[in-house]
mmCIF file of C-alpha atoms and ligand atoms in Angstrom:
data_model
loop_
_atom_site.group_PDB
_atom_site.id
_atom_site.type_symbol
_atom_site.label_atom_id
_atom_site.label_comp_id
_atom_site.label_asym_id
_atom_site.label_seq_id
_atom_site.Cartn_x
_atom_site.Cartn_y
_atom_site.Cartn_z
ATOM 1 C CA MET A 187 109.094 151.802 119.183
ATOM 2 C CA GLU A 188 106.569 149.141 118.178
ATOM 3 C CA VAL A 189 103.092 149.797 119.544
ATOM 4 C CA MET A 190 100.281 147.254 119.382
ATOM 5 C CA ILE A 191 96.788 148.735 119.467
ATOM 6 C CA LEU A 192 94.520 146.233 121.207
ATOM 7 C CA GLY A 193 90.921 146.207 122.338
ATOM 8 C CA PRO A 194 87.538 144.565 121.924
ATOM 9 C CA ALA A 195 85.547 144.789 118.688
ATOM 10 C CA GLY A 196 84.610 148.336 117.773
ATOM 11 C CA SER A 197 86.514 149.969 120.632
ATOM 12 C CA GLY A 198 88.381 152.231 118.196
ATOM 13 C CA LYS A 199 91.638 150.410 117.372
ATOM 14 C CA SER A 200 91.756 151.360 113.705
ATOM 15 C CA LEU A 201 90.680 154.956 114.221
ATOM 16 C CA LEU A 202 93.227 155.363 117.031
ATOM 17 C CA THR A 203 95.945 153.862 114.814
ATOM 18 C CA ALA A 204 95.070 156.506 112.227
ATOM 19 C CA SER A 205 94.681 159.494 114.540
ATOM 20 C CA PHE A 206 97.590 158.696 116.863
ATOM 21 C CA GLY A 207 99.782 158.111 113.806
ATOM 22 C CA LYS A 208 98.747 161.470 112.387
ATOM 23 C CA TYR A 209 99.378 163.131 115.736
ATOM 24 C CA LEU A 210 102.863 161.597 115.952
ATOM 25 C CA GLN A 211 103.656 162.684 112.395
ATOM 26 C CA GLY A 212 102.561 166.194 113.343
ATOM 27 C CA GLU A 213 105.077 166.042 116.196
ATOM 28 C CA GLY A 214 107.786 165.298 113.629
ATOM 29 C CA PHE A 215 108.118 161.537 114.110
ATOM 30 C CA ILE A 216 108.466 158.953 111.359
ATOM 31 C CA VAL A 217 105.505 156.600 111.666
ATOM 32 C CA LYS A 218 104.734 153.302 109.936
ATOM 33 C CA PHE A 219 101.316 151.687 109.887
ATOM 34 C CA VAL A 220 100.773 147.925 110.088
ATOM 35 C CA ASN A 221 97.412 146.187 109.726
ATOM 36 C CA LEU A 222 97.120 142.687 111.207
ATOM 37 C CA ASP A 223 93.342 142.460 110.824
ATOM 38 C CA PRO A 224 92.540 140.140 107.897
ATOM 39 C CA GLY A 225 88.819 140.737 108.404
ATOM 40 C CA CYS A 226 88.509 144.470 107.832
ATOM 41 C CA ALA A 227 87.199 146.002 104.633
ATOM 42 C CA VAL A 228 88.386 149.618 104.820
ATOM 43 C CA LEU A 229 90.951 151.330 107.026
ATOM 44 C CA PRO A 230 91.271 155.002 107.984
ATOM 45 C CA TYR A 231 95.041 155.018 107.332
ATOM 46 C CA LYS A 232 97.414 154.011 104.552
ATOM 47 C CA CYS A 233 99.208 150.751 105.392
ATOM 48 C CA ASP A 234 102.939 150.273 105.116
ATOM 49 C CA TYR A 235 102.320 146.571 105.723
ATOM 50 C CA ASP A 236 98.927 144.921 105.363
ATOM 51 C CA VAL A 237 98.273 141.282 106.221
ATOM 52 C CA ARG A 238 95.393 141.348 103.734
ATOM 53 C CA GLY A 239 98.027 141.241 101.009
ATOM 54 C CA MET A 240 98.571 137.587 102.063
ATOM 55 C CA PHE A 241 95.084 136.472 103.069
ATOM 56 C CA THR A 242 91.679 137.780 104.069
ATOM 57 C CA VAL A 243 88.847 136.312 106.121
ATOM 58 C CA GLU A 244 86.539 136.731 103.131
ATOM 59 C CA GLY A 245 88.977 134.848 100.858
ATOM 60 C CA ILE A 246 89.349 131.994 103.364
ATOM 61 C CA MET A 247 85.565 131.723 103.729
ATOM 62 C CA GLN A 248 85.262 131.236 100.001
ATOM 63 C CA SER A 249 88.277 129.009 99.386
ATOM 64 C CA GLU A 250 87.780 126.763 102.424
ATOM 65 C CA GLY A 251 83.992 126.881 102.704
ATOM 66 C CA LEU A 252 84.112 128.199 106.284
ATOM 67 C CA GLY A 253 81.869 130.554 108.218
ATOM 68 C CA PRO A 254 83.206 133.912 109.459
ATOM 69 C CA ASN A 255 84.436 132.610 112.820
ATOM 70 C CA GLY A 256 85.989 129.441 111.432
ATOM 71 C CA ALA A 257 87.690 131.532 108.757
ATOM 72 C CA MET A 258 88.951 133.958 111.409
ATOM 73 C CA LEU A 259 90.477 131.079 113.373
ATOM 74 C CA ARG A 260 92.100 129.783 110.176
ATOM 75 C CA ALA A 261 93.386 133.303 109.497
ATOM 76 C CA MET A 262 94.980 133.385 112.955
ATOM 77 C CA GLU A 263 96.803 130.133 112.131
ATOM 78 C CA LYS A 264 98.132 131.782 108.991
ATOM 79 C CA LEU A 265 99.073 134.846 111.023
ATOM 80 C CA CYS A 266 101.554 132.680 112.972
ATOM 81 C CA ASN A 267 103.737 132.617 109.841
ATOM 82 C CA VAL A 268 103.537 136.325 109.143
ATOM 83 C CA GLU A 269 106.703 138.331 109.532
ATOM 84 C CA ILE A 270 106.170 142.027 110.110
ATOM 85 C CA PRO A 271 108.937 143.957 108.338
ATOM 86 C CA LYS A 272 111.405 145.825 110.542
ATOM 87 C CA PHE A 273 110.881 149.471 109.671
ATOM 88 C CA SER A 274 113.362 152.169 110.495
ATOM 89 C CA ALA A 275 110.774 154.444 112.060
ATOM 90 C CA ASP A 276 110.258 156.226 115.352
ATOM 91 C CA PHE A 277 106.918 154.477 115.803
ATOM 92 C CA THR A 278 105.414 151.412 114.154
ATOM 93 C CA LEU A 279 101.716 151.300 114.987
ATOM 94 C CA ILE A 280 100.216 147.824 114.740
ATOM 95 C CA ASP A 281 96.430 147.597 114.357
ATOM 96 C CA THR A 282 95.161 144.212 115.554
ATOM 97 C CA PRO A 283 92.168 141.994 114.679
ATOM 98 C CA GLY A 284 88.671 143.014 115.701
ATOM 99 C CA GLN A 285 88.079 139.653 117.358
ATOM 100 C CA LEU A 286 90.635 140.233 120.081
ATOM 101 C CA GLU A 287 90.016 136.914 121.828
ATOM 102 C CA VAL A 288 90.927 134.937 118.721
ATOM 103 C CA PHE A 289 94.190 136.876 118.517
ATOM 104 C CA ALA A 290 95.208 137.135 122.179
ATOM 105 C CA PHE A 291 94.062 133.697 123.320
ATOM 106 C CA HIS A 292 95.500 131.861 120.351
ATOM 107 C CA LYS A 293 99.136 131.084 119.649
ATOM 108 C CA SER A 294 99.273 133.749 116.932
ATOM 109 C CA GLY A 295 99.115 136.679 119.382
ATOM 110 C CA PRO A 296 102.087 135.666 121.569
ATOM 111 C CA LYS A 297 103.976 134.547 118.445
ATOM 112 C CA ILE A 298 103.607 137.960 116.819
ATOM 113 C CA VAL A 299 104.688 139.611 120.091
ATOM 114 C CA LYS A 300 107.823 137.417 120.221
ATOM 115 C CA SER A 301 108.773 138.462 116.692
ATOM 116 C CA LEU A 302 108.726 142.140 117.695
ATOM 117 C CA GLU A 303 111.303 144.083 119.681
ATOM 118 C CA ASP A 304 109.746 144.613 123.088
ATOM 119 C CA PRO A 305 106.463 146.131 121.878
ATOM 120 C CA VAL A 306 104.209 148.238 124.083
ATOM 121 C CA GLY A 307 100.458 147.648 124.027
ATOM 122 C CA ILE A 308 97.690 150.203 124.152
ATOM 123 C CA PHE A 309 94.499 148.540 125.360
ATOM 124 C CA ILE A 310 91.368 150.469 124.500
ATOM 125 C CA ILE A 311 88.346 150.387 126.743
ATOM 126 C CA ASP A 312 85.322 151.914 125.035
ATOM 127 C CA GLY A 313 84.151 154.523 127.561
ATOM 128 C CA THR A 314 80.580 154.299 126.300
ATOM 129 C CA ILE A 315 80.050 150.728 127.542
ATOM 130 C CA GLU A 316 77.555 150.213 130.333
ATOM 131 C CA ILE A 317 79.209 151.216 133.573
ATOM 132 C CA GLU A 318 78.321 147.875 135.192
ATOM 133 C CA ASP A 319 80.394 146.048 132.561
ATOM 134 C CA LEU A 320 83.633 147.733 133.619
ATOM 135 C CA PRO A 321 84.930 144.970 135.942
ATOM 136 C CA ALA A 322 84.545 142.338 133.204
ATOM 137 C CA ILE A 323 86.281 144.439 130.561
ATOM 138 C CA TYR A 324 89.049 145.374 133.000
ATOM 139 C CA LEU A 325 89.670 141.721 133.800
ATOM 140 C CA TYR A 326 89.773 141.088 130.059
ATOM 141 C CA ALA A 327 92.354 143.845 129.590
ATOM 142 C CA LEU A 328 94.548 142.361 132.312
ATOM 143 C CA ALA A 329 94.179 138.848 130.914
ATOM 144 C CA VAL A 330 95.345 140.098 127.510
ATOM 145 C CA ARG A 331 98.274 141.949 129.102
ATOM 146 C CA TYR A 332 99.530 138.910 130.963
ATOM 147 C CA ARG A 333 98.764 136.487 128.115
ATOM 148 C CA LEU A 334 100.792 138.565 125.646
ATOM 149 C CA GLY A 335 103.392 139.363 128.286
ATOM 150 C CA ILE A 336 103.844 142.994 127.276
ATOM 151 C CA ASN A 337 103.790 146.360 128.958
ATOM 152 C CA MET A 338 100.409 147.826 128.297
ATOM 153 C CA ILE A 339 98.759 151.185 128.746
ATOM 154 C CA THR A 340 95.033 151.000 129.415
ATOM 155 C CA THR A 341 93.069 153.868 127.866
ATOM 156 C CA ILE A 342 89.456 154.982 127.950
ATOM 157 C CA ASN A 343 88.385 155.921 124.411
ATOM 158 C CA LYS A 344 85.430 157.868 122.966
ATOM 159 C CA ALA A 345 85.854 160.622 125.556
ATOM 160 C CA ASP A 346 84.001 162.982 123.203
ATOM 161 C CA LEU A 347 80.835 160.924 123.811
ATOM 162 C CA LEU A 348 81.092 160.929 127.620
ATOM 163 C CA ASP A 349 79.716 163.484 130.021
ATOM 164 C CA GLU A 350 82.025 164.551 132.810
ATOM 165 C CA ALA A 351 80.284 162.478 135.484
ATOM 166 C CA LYS A 352 80.512 159.233 133.509
ATOM 167 C CA ALA A 353 84.123 159.883 132.494
ATOM 168 C CA GLU A 354 85.064 160.452 136.116
ATOM 169 C CA LYS A 355 83.214 157.347 137.299
ATOM 170 C CA VAL A 356 84.940 155.137 134.726
ATOM 171 C CA LYS A 357 88.359 156.584 135.460
ATOM 172 C CA ASP A 358 87.960 156.397 139.238
ATOM 173 C CA TYR A 359 86.917 152.764 139.071
ATOM 174 C CA LEU A 360 89.773 151.722 136.782
ATOM 175 C CA LEU A 361 92.325 153.493 138.965
ATOM 176 C CA ASN A 362 90.943 152.175 142.223
ATOM 177 C CA PRO A 363 88.334 149.416 141.795
ATOM 178 C CA SER A 364 88.137 148.503 145.462
ATOM 179 C CA GLU A 365 87.391 152.033 146.651
ATOM 180 C CA HIS A 366 84.949 152.950 143.897
ATOM 181 C CA LYS A 367 83.097 149.676 143.316
ATOM 182 C CA GLU A 368 79.927 150.800 145.134
ATOM 183 C CA LYS A 369 79.531 153.745 142.737
ATOM 184 C CA LEU A 370 78.956 151.278 139.885
ATOM 185 C CA GLU A 371 75.799 150.110 141.675
ATOM 186 C CA PHE A 372 75.940 146.458 140.620
ATOM 187 C CA LYS A 373 72.607 144.710 140.879
ATOM 188 C CA GLY A 374 71.670 141.119 141.746
ATOM 189 C CA VAL A 375 74.128 138.447 140.746
ATOM 190 C CA LEU A 376 76.477 141.044 139.228
ATOM 191 C CA HIS A 377 76.859 142.495 142.718
ATOM 192 C CA ASP A 378 77.799 139.056 144.081
ATOM 193 C CA ILE A 379 80.403 138.529 141.360
ATOM 194 C CA TYR A 380 81.796 141.986 140.729
ATOM 195 C CA THR A 381 82.208 143.080 144.343
ATOM 196 C CA PRO A 382 84.839 140.408 145.146
ATOM 197 C CA LEU A 383 86.245 140.732 141.605
ATOM 198 C CA SER A 384 86.885 144.428 142.250
ATOM 199 C CA GLU A 385 88.944 143.487 145.321
ATOM 200 C CA ILE A 386 90.998 141.016 143.290
ATOM 201 C CA LEU A 387 91.504 143.530 140.484
ATOM 202 C CA GLN A 388 92.844 146.007 143.016
ATOM 203 C CA THR A 389 95.655 143.594 143.888
ATOM 204 C CA VAL A 390 96.750 142.916 140.299
ATOM 205 C CA ILE A 391 96.384 146.223 138.443
ATOM 206 C CA PRO A 392 99.602 148.071 137.684
ATOM 207 C CA ALA A 393 100.129 151.498 139.276
ATOM 208 C CA GLN A 394 99.618 153.513 136.106
ATOM 209 C CA ARG A 395 97.699 156.522 134.886
ATOM 210 C CA ILE A 396 94.756 155.804 132.598
ATOM 211 C CA PRO A 397 94.409 158.432 129.887
ATOM 212 C CA LEU A 398 90.996 159.517 128.725
ATOM 213 C CA ILE A 399 91.281 159.857 124.974
ATOM 214 C CA SER A 400 89.267 160.372 121.838
ATOM 215 C CA ALA A 401 90.480 158.743 118.659
ATOM 216 C CA LYS A 402 87.978 160.995 116.912
ATOM 217 C CA THR A 403 88.930 164.440 118.249
ATOM 218 C CA GLY A 404 92.537 163.749 119.268
ATOM 219 C CA LYS A 405 91.909 164.491 122.943
ATOM 220 C CA GLY A 406 94.504 162.929 125.254
ATOM 221 C CA LEU A 407 96.908 161.778 122.546
ATOM 222 C CA ASP A 408 99.673 163.940 124.038
ATOM 223 C CA GLU A 409 99.266 162.113 127.355
ATOM 224 C CA LEU A 410 99.342 158.788 125.524
ATOM 225 C CA LEU A 411 102.679 159.716 123.965
ATOM 226 C CA ASN A 412 104.084 160.746 127.360
ATOM 227 C CA MET A 413 102.991 157.438 128.817
ATOM 228 C CA LEU A 414 104.660 155.466 126.035
ATOM 229 C CA TYR A 415 107.899 157.214 126.888
ATOM 230 C CA GLU A 416 107.417 156.510 130.584
ATOM 231 C CA VAL A 417 106.830 152.800 129.933
ATOM 232 C CA LYS A 418 110.034 152.604 127.889
ATOM 233 C CA CYS A 419 111.866 154.584 130.529
ATOM 234 C CA VAL A 420 110.928 152.056 133.234
ATOM 235 C CA CYS A 421 112.272 149.305 130.968
ATOM 236 C CA GLY A 422 115.551 151.197 130.750
ATOM 237 C CA ASP A 423 115.081 152.200 127.115
ATOM 238 C CA LEU A 424 114.697 155.927 126.525
ATOM 239 C CA THR A 425 114.527 155.766 122.741
HETATM 240 N N1 LIG B 989 82.755 159.400 118.752
HETATM 241 C C1 LIG B 989 83.787 158.576 118.658
HETATM 242 N N2 LIG B 989 83.721 157.513 117.856
HETATM 243 C C2 LIG B 989 84.797 156.697 117.791
HETATM 244 C C3 LIG B 989 85.971 156.933 118.523
HETATM 245 N N3 LIG B 989 86.848 155.941 118.264
HETATM 246 C C4 LIG B 989 86.230 155.117 117.385
HETATM 247 N N4 LIG B 989 84.998 155.575 117.091
HETATM 248 C C5 LIG B 989 84.010 154.983 116.186
HETATM 249 O O1 LIG B 989 83.759 153.649 116.616
HETATM 250 C C6 LIG B 989 83.559 152.789 115.501
HETATM 251 C C7 LIG B 989 84.572 151.651 115.545
HETATM 252 O O2 LIG B 989 85.859 152.216 115.357
HETATM 253 P P1 LIG B 989 87.052 151.365 114.764
HETATM 254 O O3 LIG B 989 88.256 152.212 114.773
HETATM 255 O O4 LIG B 989 86.651 150.718 113.498
HETATM 256 O O5 LIG B 989 87.140 150.256 115.906
HETATM 257 P P2 LIG B 989 87.982 148.905 115.865
HETATM 258 O O6 LIG B 989 88.291 148.560 117.264
HETATM 259 O O7 LIG B 989 89.100 149.020 114.906
HETATM 260 O O8 LIG B 989 86.881 147.924 115.276
HETATM 261 P P3 LIG B 989 87.140 146.398 114.781
HETATM 262 O O9 LIG B 989 88.472 146.341 114.104
HETATM 263 O O10 LIG B 989 85.982 146.145 113.845
HETATM 264 O O11 LIG B 989 87.079 145.597 116.029
HETATM 265 C C8 LIG B 989 83.691 153.670 114.266
HETATM 266 O O12 LIG B 989 82.405 154.102 113.887
HETATM 267 C C9 LIG B 989 84.524 154.850 114.758
HETATM 268 O O13 LIG B 989 84.300 156.028 114.031
HETATM 269 C C10 LIG B 989 86.008 158.090 119.367
HETATM 270 O O14 LIG B 989 86.976 158.392 120.075
HETATM 271 N N5 LIG B 989 84.883 158.868 119.390
HETATM 272 MG MG1 LIG B 990 89.707 147.772 113.319
#
């Protein structure tokens, strides 16, 4: 099963790739690690395939005289020609670029998806974000899901940093934005925008559990694995 780990900058993609991979190995699975982020310096796992072997953002900045964002865009163009090896593994975990928007809303993201065999996405929402930013990040998660055209599990990460009340608030809202929108206490213009947005979100979110996980402590990784199996089961593939 090919699993793409997606999420905004700093949400925990690389650490989850490492810790979920370790968890899966502990369960007896064969796991391969793929890094598609040409901008990272160090990774918390050992790569079986690393796009930095072909190009890096730093290298492009120097060779083409570009700034970091221009070089990242150029890197995404190069990523279109990258072929991820087909590993014979139970799970291939694919860590994706920090600048998610340049990957997902660029032709490279969908192109990479097409080259894979029906990958599943894990979209990470950083649970420590301001509670009032949840509708925007949720819309972002859905936009990425439909743009890439893949089955995706939404997760709330950094559970170890959340108190019970905040964790519950975040989870309740993501599961049922219409019913729980008032609890987010939007103020001013955010109220005017996010109240109707919550109603729209309610009509387009998939009926799915949202695991509360910690890439740091390993909390919730068992539920994540169960959900991956469920997603594949719905698609008719039990492997
Ligand atoms: N406490 C805590 N920290 C976490 C968790 N997940 C990630 N972090 C921390 O958050 C920071 C960013 O984690 P990364 O794994 O680099 O996040 P990323 O999404 O890969 O970041 P970019 O690739 O730069 O976008 C690091 O300092 C991690 O140690 C978590 O579950 N709990
Ligand atoms: Mg990363």
